[in-house]
Short mmCIF file of C-alpha atoms in Angstrom, two decimals:
data_model
loop_
_atom_site.label_atom_id
_atom_site.label_comp_id
_atom_site.label_asym_id
_atom_site.label_seq_id
_atom_site.Cartn_x
_atom_site.Cartn_y
_atom_site.Cartn_z
CA GLY A 6 -4.41 66.71 -163.26
CA ASN A 7 -1.93 65.75 -160.67
CA SER A 8 1.57 64.64 -162.10
CA VAL A 9 4.92 63.85 -161.35
CA THR A 10 8.38 64.33 -163.39
CA GLN A 11 11.63 62.63 -162.90
CA MET A 12 14.91 63.15 -164.53
CA GLU A 13 15.40 60.70 -167.43
CA GLY A 14 18.07 58.05 -166.50
CA PRO A 15 20.07 56.12 -166.58
CA VAL A 16 22.12 57.55 -163.90
CA THR A 17 25.65 55.87 -163.77
CA LEU A 18 27.84 56.73 -160.62
CA SER A 19 31.07 55.27 -159.29
CA GLU A 20 30.84 53.92 -155.70
CA GLU A 21 31.07 56.30 -153.01
CA ALA A 22 29.68 59.34 -155.23
CA PHE A 23 27.07 61.75 -154.25
CA LEU A 24 23.81 60.95 -155.76
CA THR A 25 20.70 63.30 -156.66
CA ILE A 26 17.50 62.12 -158.59
CA ASN A 27 15.21 65.38 -159.25
CA CYS A 28 11.51 65.04 -159.01
CA THR A 29 8.94 67.72 -159.14
CA TYR A 30 5.26 67.53 -159.02
CA THR A 31 2.32 69.41 -160.00
CA ALA A 32 -0.76 68.95 -157.44
CA THR A 33 -3.81 70.87 -156.10
CA GLY A 34 -4.11 70.82 -152.37
CA TYR A 35 -1.47 69.14 -150.27
CA PRO A 36 -0.19 65.70 -151.68
CA SER A 37 1.88 63.53 -149.69
CA LEU A 38 5.27 62.40 -151.58
CA PHE A 39 7.03 58.96 -151.82
CA TRP A 40 10.06 57.61 -153.25
CA TYR A 41 9.78 53.82 -154.16
CA VAL A 42 12.74 51.76 -155.18
CA GLN A 43 12.50 48.75 -157.47
CA TYR A 44 15.61 46.17 -157.29
CA PRO A 45 15.92 43.77 -160.24
CA GLY A 46 13.18 41.09 -160.19
CA GLU A 47 11.46 42.64 -157.11
CA GLY A 48 8.35 44.67 -156.55
CA LEU A 49 8.38 48.29 -155.94
CA GLN A 50 9.26 49.15 -152.05
CA LEU A 51 8.43 52.07 -150.04
CA LEU A 52 11.97 54.04 -149.70
CA LEU A 53 10.64 57.13 -147.80
CA LYS A 54 7.95 59.48 -147.83
CA ALA A 55 7.12 63.07 -146.44
CA THR A 56 3.37 64.09 -145.83
CA LYS A 57 3.43 68.14 -145.66
CA ALA A 58 6.10 70.97 -146.76
CA ASP A 59 9.34 71.04 -145.21
CA ASP A 60 9.05 67.25 -143.87
CA LYS A 61 12.31 65.24 -144.45
CA GLY A 62 11.90 61.50 -145.41
CA SER A 63 14.82 59.31 -144.66
CA ASN A 64 15.93 55.82 -144.95
CA LYS A 65 18.99 53.76 -145.70
CA GLY A 66 21.05 56.69 -146.22
CA PHE A 67 18.59 58.20 -148.76
CA GLU A 68 16.79 61.67 -147.98
CA ALA A 69 14.27 63.86 -149.63
CA THR A 70 12.71 67.21 -148.44
CA TYR A 71 9.28 68.29 -149.45
CA ARG A 72 9.92 71.64 -150.98
CA LYS A 73 6.34 73.23 -151.61
CA GLU A 74 7.84 76.49 -152.73
CA THR A 75 9.53 74.67 -155.89
CA THR A 76 7.26 71.58 -155.92
CA SER A 77 10.12 69.20 -155.82
CA PHE A 78 11.15 66.23 -153.72
CA HIS A 79 14.52 65.46 -154.89
CA LEU A 80 16.25 62.27 -153.57
CA GLU A 81 19.81 62.45 -152.36
CA LYS A 82 22.32 60.09 -151.00
CA GLY A 83 26.04 61.24 -149.62
CA SER A 84 27.58 58.08 -150.78
CA VAL A 85 26.26 55.42 -153.13
CA GLN A 86 26.98 51.60 -153.24
CA VAL A 87 26.81 49.06 -155.79
CA SER A 88 23.74 47.59 -153.95
CA ASP A 89 21.81 50.73 -154.58
CA SER A 90 21.75 49.85 -158.22
CA ALA A 91 17.74 49.83 -159.03
CA VAL A 92 15.01 51.97 -160.49
CA TYR A 93 13.83 54.93 -158.28
CA PHE A 94 10.20 56.10 -158.82
CA CYS A 95 8.95 59.32 -157.28
CA ALA A 96 5.21 59.44 -156.45
CA LEU A 97 2.45 61.59 -154.84
CA SER A 98 -0.68 60.49 -153.38
CA GLU A 99 -3.77 63.01 -153.42
CA GLY A 100 -3.59 63.85 -149.69
CA ASP A 101 -2.51 61.86 -146.48
CA SER A 102 -5.59 59.48 -146.66
CA SER A 103 -5.62 58.67 -150.20
CA TYR A 104 -5.06 55.17 -151.76
CA LYS A 105 -4.35 56.36 -155.20
CA LEU A 106 -0.66 56.83 -156.17
CA ILE A 107 0.78 59.04 -159.39
CA PHE A 108 4.14 57.97 -160.39
CA GLY A 109 6.94 59.12 -162.15
CA SER A 110 8.56 57.39 -165.05
CA GLY A 111 11.44 56.21 -162.85
CA THR A 112 15.02 56.63 -162.91
CA ARG A 113 17.48 53.49 -163.13
CA LEU A 114 20.50 54.01 -161.34
CA LEU A 115 23.62 52.11 -161.99
CA VAL A 116 26.46 52.27 -159.56
CA ARG A 117 29.76 50.80 -160.43
CA PRO A 118 32.55 49.58 -158.42
CA GLY B 1 7.00 40.05 -144.36
CA ALA B 2 4.62 41.62 -146.82
CA VAL B 3 5.45 39.84 -149.87
CA VAL B 4 3.37 40.03 -153.20
CA SER B 5 4.14 37.46 -156.01
CA GLN B 6 2.92 37.52 -159.55
CA HIS B 7 2.62 34.68 -162.25
CA PRO B 8 3.62 34.34 -164.73
CA SER B 9 6.44 36.87 -165.04
CA TRP B 10 6.35 36.93 -168.56
CA VAL B 11 3.77 35.49 -171.20
CA ILE B 12 3.81 35.86 -174.97
CA CYS B 13 0.64 35.09 -176.57
CA LYS B 14 -0.99 35.31 -180.07
CA SER B 15 -3.29 38.31 -180.98
CA GLY B 16 -7.01 37.34 -180.21
CA THR B 17 -6.28 35.02 -177.11
CA SER B 18 -6.94 35.72 -173.49
CA VAL B 19 -4.23 35.72 -170.82
CA LYS B 20 -4.68 35.55 -167.24
CA ILE B 21 -2.28 37.10 -164.45
CA GLU B 22 -2.22 36.02 -160.97
CA CYS B 23 -1.24 38.20 -158.32
CA ARG B 24 -0.89 36.76 -154.49
CA SER B 25 -0.35 38.12 -151.10
CA LEU B 26 1.88 35.50 -149.37
CA ASP B 27 2.21 36.26 -145.74
CA PHE B 28 -0.91 38.83 -145.08
CA GLN B 29 -4.48 39.09 -146.12
CA ALA B 30 -4.90 41.73 -148.95
CA THR B 31 -8.42 43.28 -148.43
CA THR B 32 -7.36 45.54 -151.73
CA MET B 33 -5.47 44.96 -154.64
CA PHE B 34 -4.36 47.36 -157.30
CA TRP B 35 -3.56 46.73 -160.91
CA TYR B 36 -1.23 49.01 -162.79
CA ARG B 37 -0.01 49.31 -166.41
CA GLN B 38 3.46 50.70 -167.52
CA PHE B 39 4.75 51.33 -170.89
CA PRO B 40 8.48 51.39 -171.62
CA LYS B 41 9.98 54.64 -170.08
CA GLN B 42 6.56 55.83 -168.70
CA SER B 43 4.86 55.70 -165.32
CA LEU B 44 2.98 53.31 -163.65
CA MET B 45 -0.80 54.04 -164.54
CA LEU B 46 -3.54 52.78 -162.08
CA MET B 47 -5.77 50.46 -163.99
CA ALA B 48 -8.35 49.34 -161.52
CA THR B 49 -8.78 48.61 -157.58
CA SER B 50 -10.44 45.70 -156.23
CA ASN B 51 -11.91 44.97 -152.69
CA GLU B 52 -12.09 41.28 -151.89
CA GLY B 53 -15.58 39.97 -152.66
CA SER B 54 -16.57 43.11 -154.74
CA LYS B 55 -16.47 44.32 -158.02
CA ALA B 56 -13.51 46.25 -159.32
CA THR B 57 -13.57 50.25 -159.57
CA TYR B 58 -11.79 50.86 -162.94
CA GLU B 59 -10.00 54.14 -163.78
CA GLN B 60 -11.32 56.35 -166.31
CA GLY B 61 -10.35 55.13 -169.97
CA VAL B 62 -9.81 51.60 -168.94
CA GLU B 63 -11.96 48.92 -170.67
CA LYS B 64 -13.54 46.80 -167.71
CA ASP B 65 -14.70 44.15 -170.60
CA LYS B 66 -11.33 44.21 -171.79
CA PHE B 67 -9.48 43.64 -168.50
CA LEU B 68 -11.22 41.55 -166.24
CA ILE B 69 -10.50 41.45 -162.81
CA ASN B 70 -11.47 39.00 -159.87
CA HIS B 71 -10.60 39.14 -156.44
CA ALA B 72 -12.48 36.43 -154.80
CA SER B 73 -10.05 35.51 -151.77
CA LEU B 74 -8.03 37.75 -149.38
CA THR B 75 -4.80 36.25 -151.08
CA LEU B 76 -5.55 35.99 -154.82
CA SER B 77 -6.61 38.66 -157.51
CA THR B 78 -6.39 37.99 -161.02
CA LEU B 79 -6.24 40.01 -164.43
CA THR B 80 -7.31 38.68 -167.49
CA VAL B 81 -6.69 40.45 -170.64
CA THR B 82 -9.35 39.39 -173.08
CA SER B 83 -8.82 39.14 -176.70
CA ALA B 84 -5.51 40.32 -176.45
CA HIS B 85 -3.91 42.61 -179.11
CA PRO B 86 -0.45 43.80 -179.82
CA GLU B 87 -1.32 47.28 -178.12
CA ASP B 88 -2.28 45.69 -175.13
CA SER B 89 1.65 44.59 -174.54
CA SER B 90 2.77 45.75 -171.72
CA PHE B 91 4.10 45.53 -168.18
CA TYR B 92 1.46 45.07 -165.58
CA ILE B 93 1.87 45.14 -161.91
CA CYS B 94 -0.44 44.53 -158.82
CA SER B 95 -0.25 45.75 -155.43
CA ALA B 96 -2.09 44.81 -152.47
CA SER B 97 -3.11 46.27 -149.16
CA PRO B 98 -4.25 44.80 -145.90
CA GLY B 99 -6.67 47.84 -145.61
CA ARG B 100 -10.15 48.36 -147.39
CA TYR B 101 -10.21 50.76 -150.24
CA PRO B 102 -10.97 53.80 -150.34
CA THR B 103 -9.99 54.40 -146.54
CA ARG B 104 -6.26 53.49 -146.32
CA LYS B 105 -3.20 55.18 -146.98
CA ALA B 106 -1.35 54.96 -150.03
CA ASP B 107 1.92 53.82 -148.48
CA THR B 108 0.42 50.58 -147.28
CA GLN B 109 0.39 49.04 -150.83
CA TYR B 110 2.94 46.19 -151.49
CA PHE B 111 3.77 45.59 -154.98
CA GLY B 112 4.60 42.48 -157.02
CA PRO B 113 7.42 42.20 -159.45
CA GLY B 114 5.20 42.71 -162.49
CA THR B 115 4.32 40.64 -165.22
CA ARG B 116 5.61 41.47 -169.01
CA LEU B 117 3.17 40.55 -171.62
CA THR B 118 4.07 40.23 -175.47
CA VAL B 119 1.10 39.92 -177.80
CA LEU B 120 1.98 38.80 -181.35
#
């Protein structure tokens, strides 16, 4: 079945460091890919998405590129801030119109001043 | 906009008792609501999907008599864990969508902050 694998955390960085959180997926067909972020005490929020191969999703300085050849959707940010400390979830849906999300296990990011 | 709340945020109960968790959409009408379960260091697993006024659709392996879902209004869904046991201890998360399952896209879901259930 379809699945998502994320790197285990926590990831601890200093402010202004470069961030990469790895995400790979297994899926049949042409899934859409998502990154969600969960700040302490809040619900998951959609951070960015990509719906087809080679698409790049971006938001708030974060980027991820849909790589079909490597089945990956790694999250990157050039310069993290303390306010980026949160849990990040990679997810896929089974096609652009599907309601069902399949999540990775989440990666906690801690950014120190 | 698009805020979803859950109540309570955490609950501790004795084995054999039932626990009700509420999920509310505060500023939009949630035609569809979803219930997820998350074990420590594991991913969110979809338990069930419900449209307002209809019976919930449960994922394979989820006991519908154990996890009762009611979606009686466009702003409220409840999950009742009946005769809870320690293995039901988990983090329960709801999400809400203004669209009607199964036609809406996945990224229209707005998530609540979750409820941590501990069964002693």
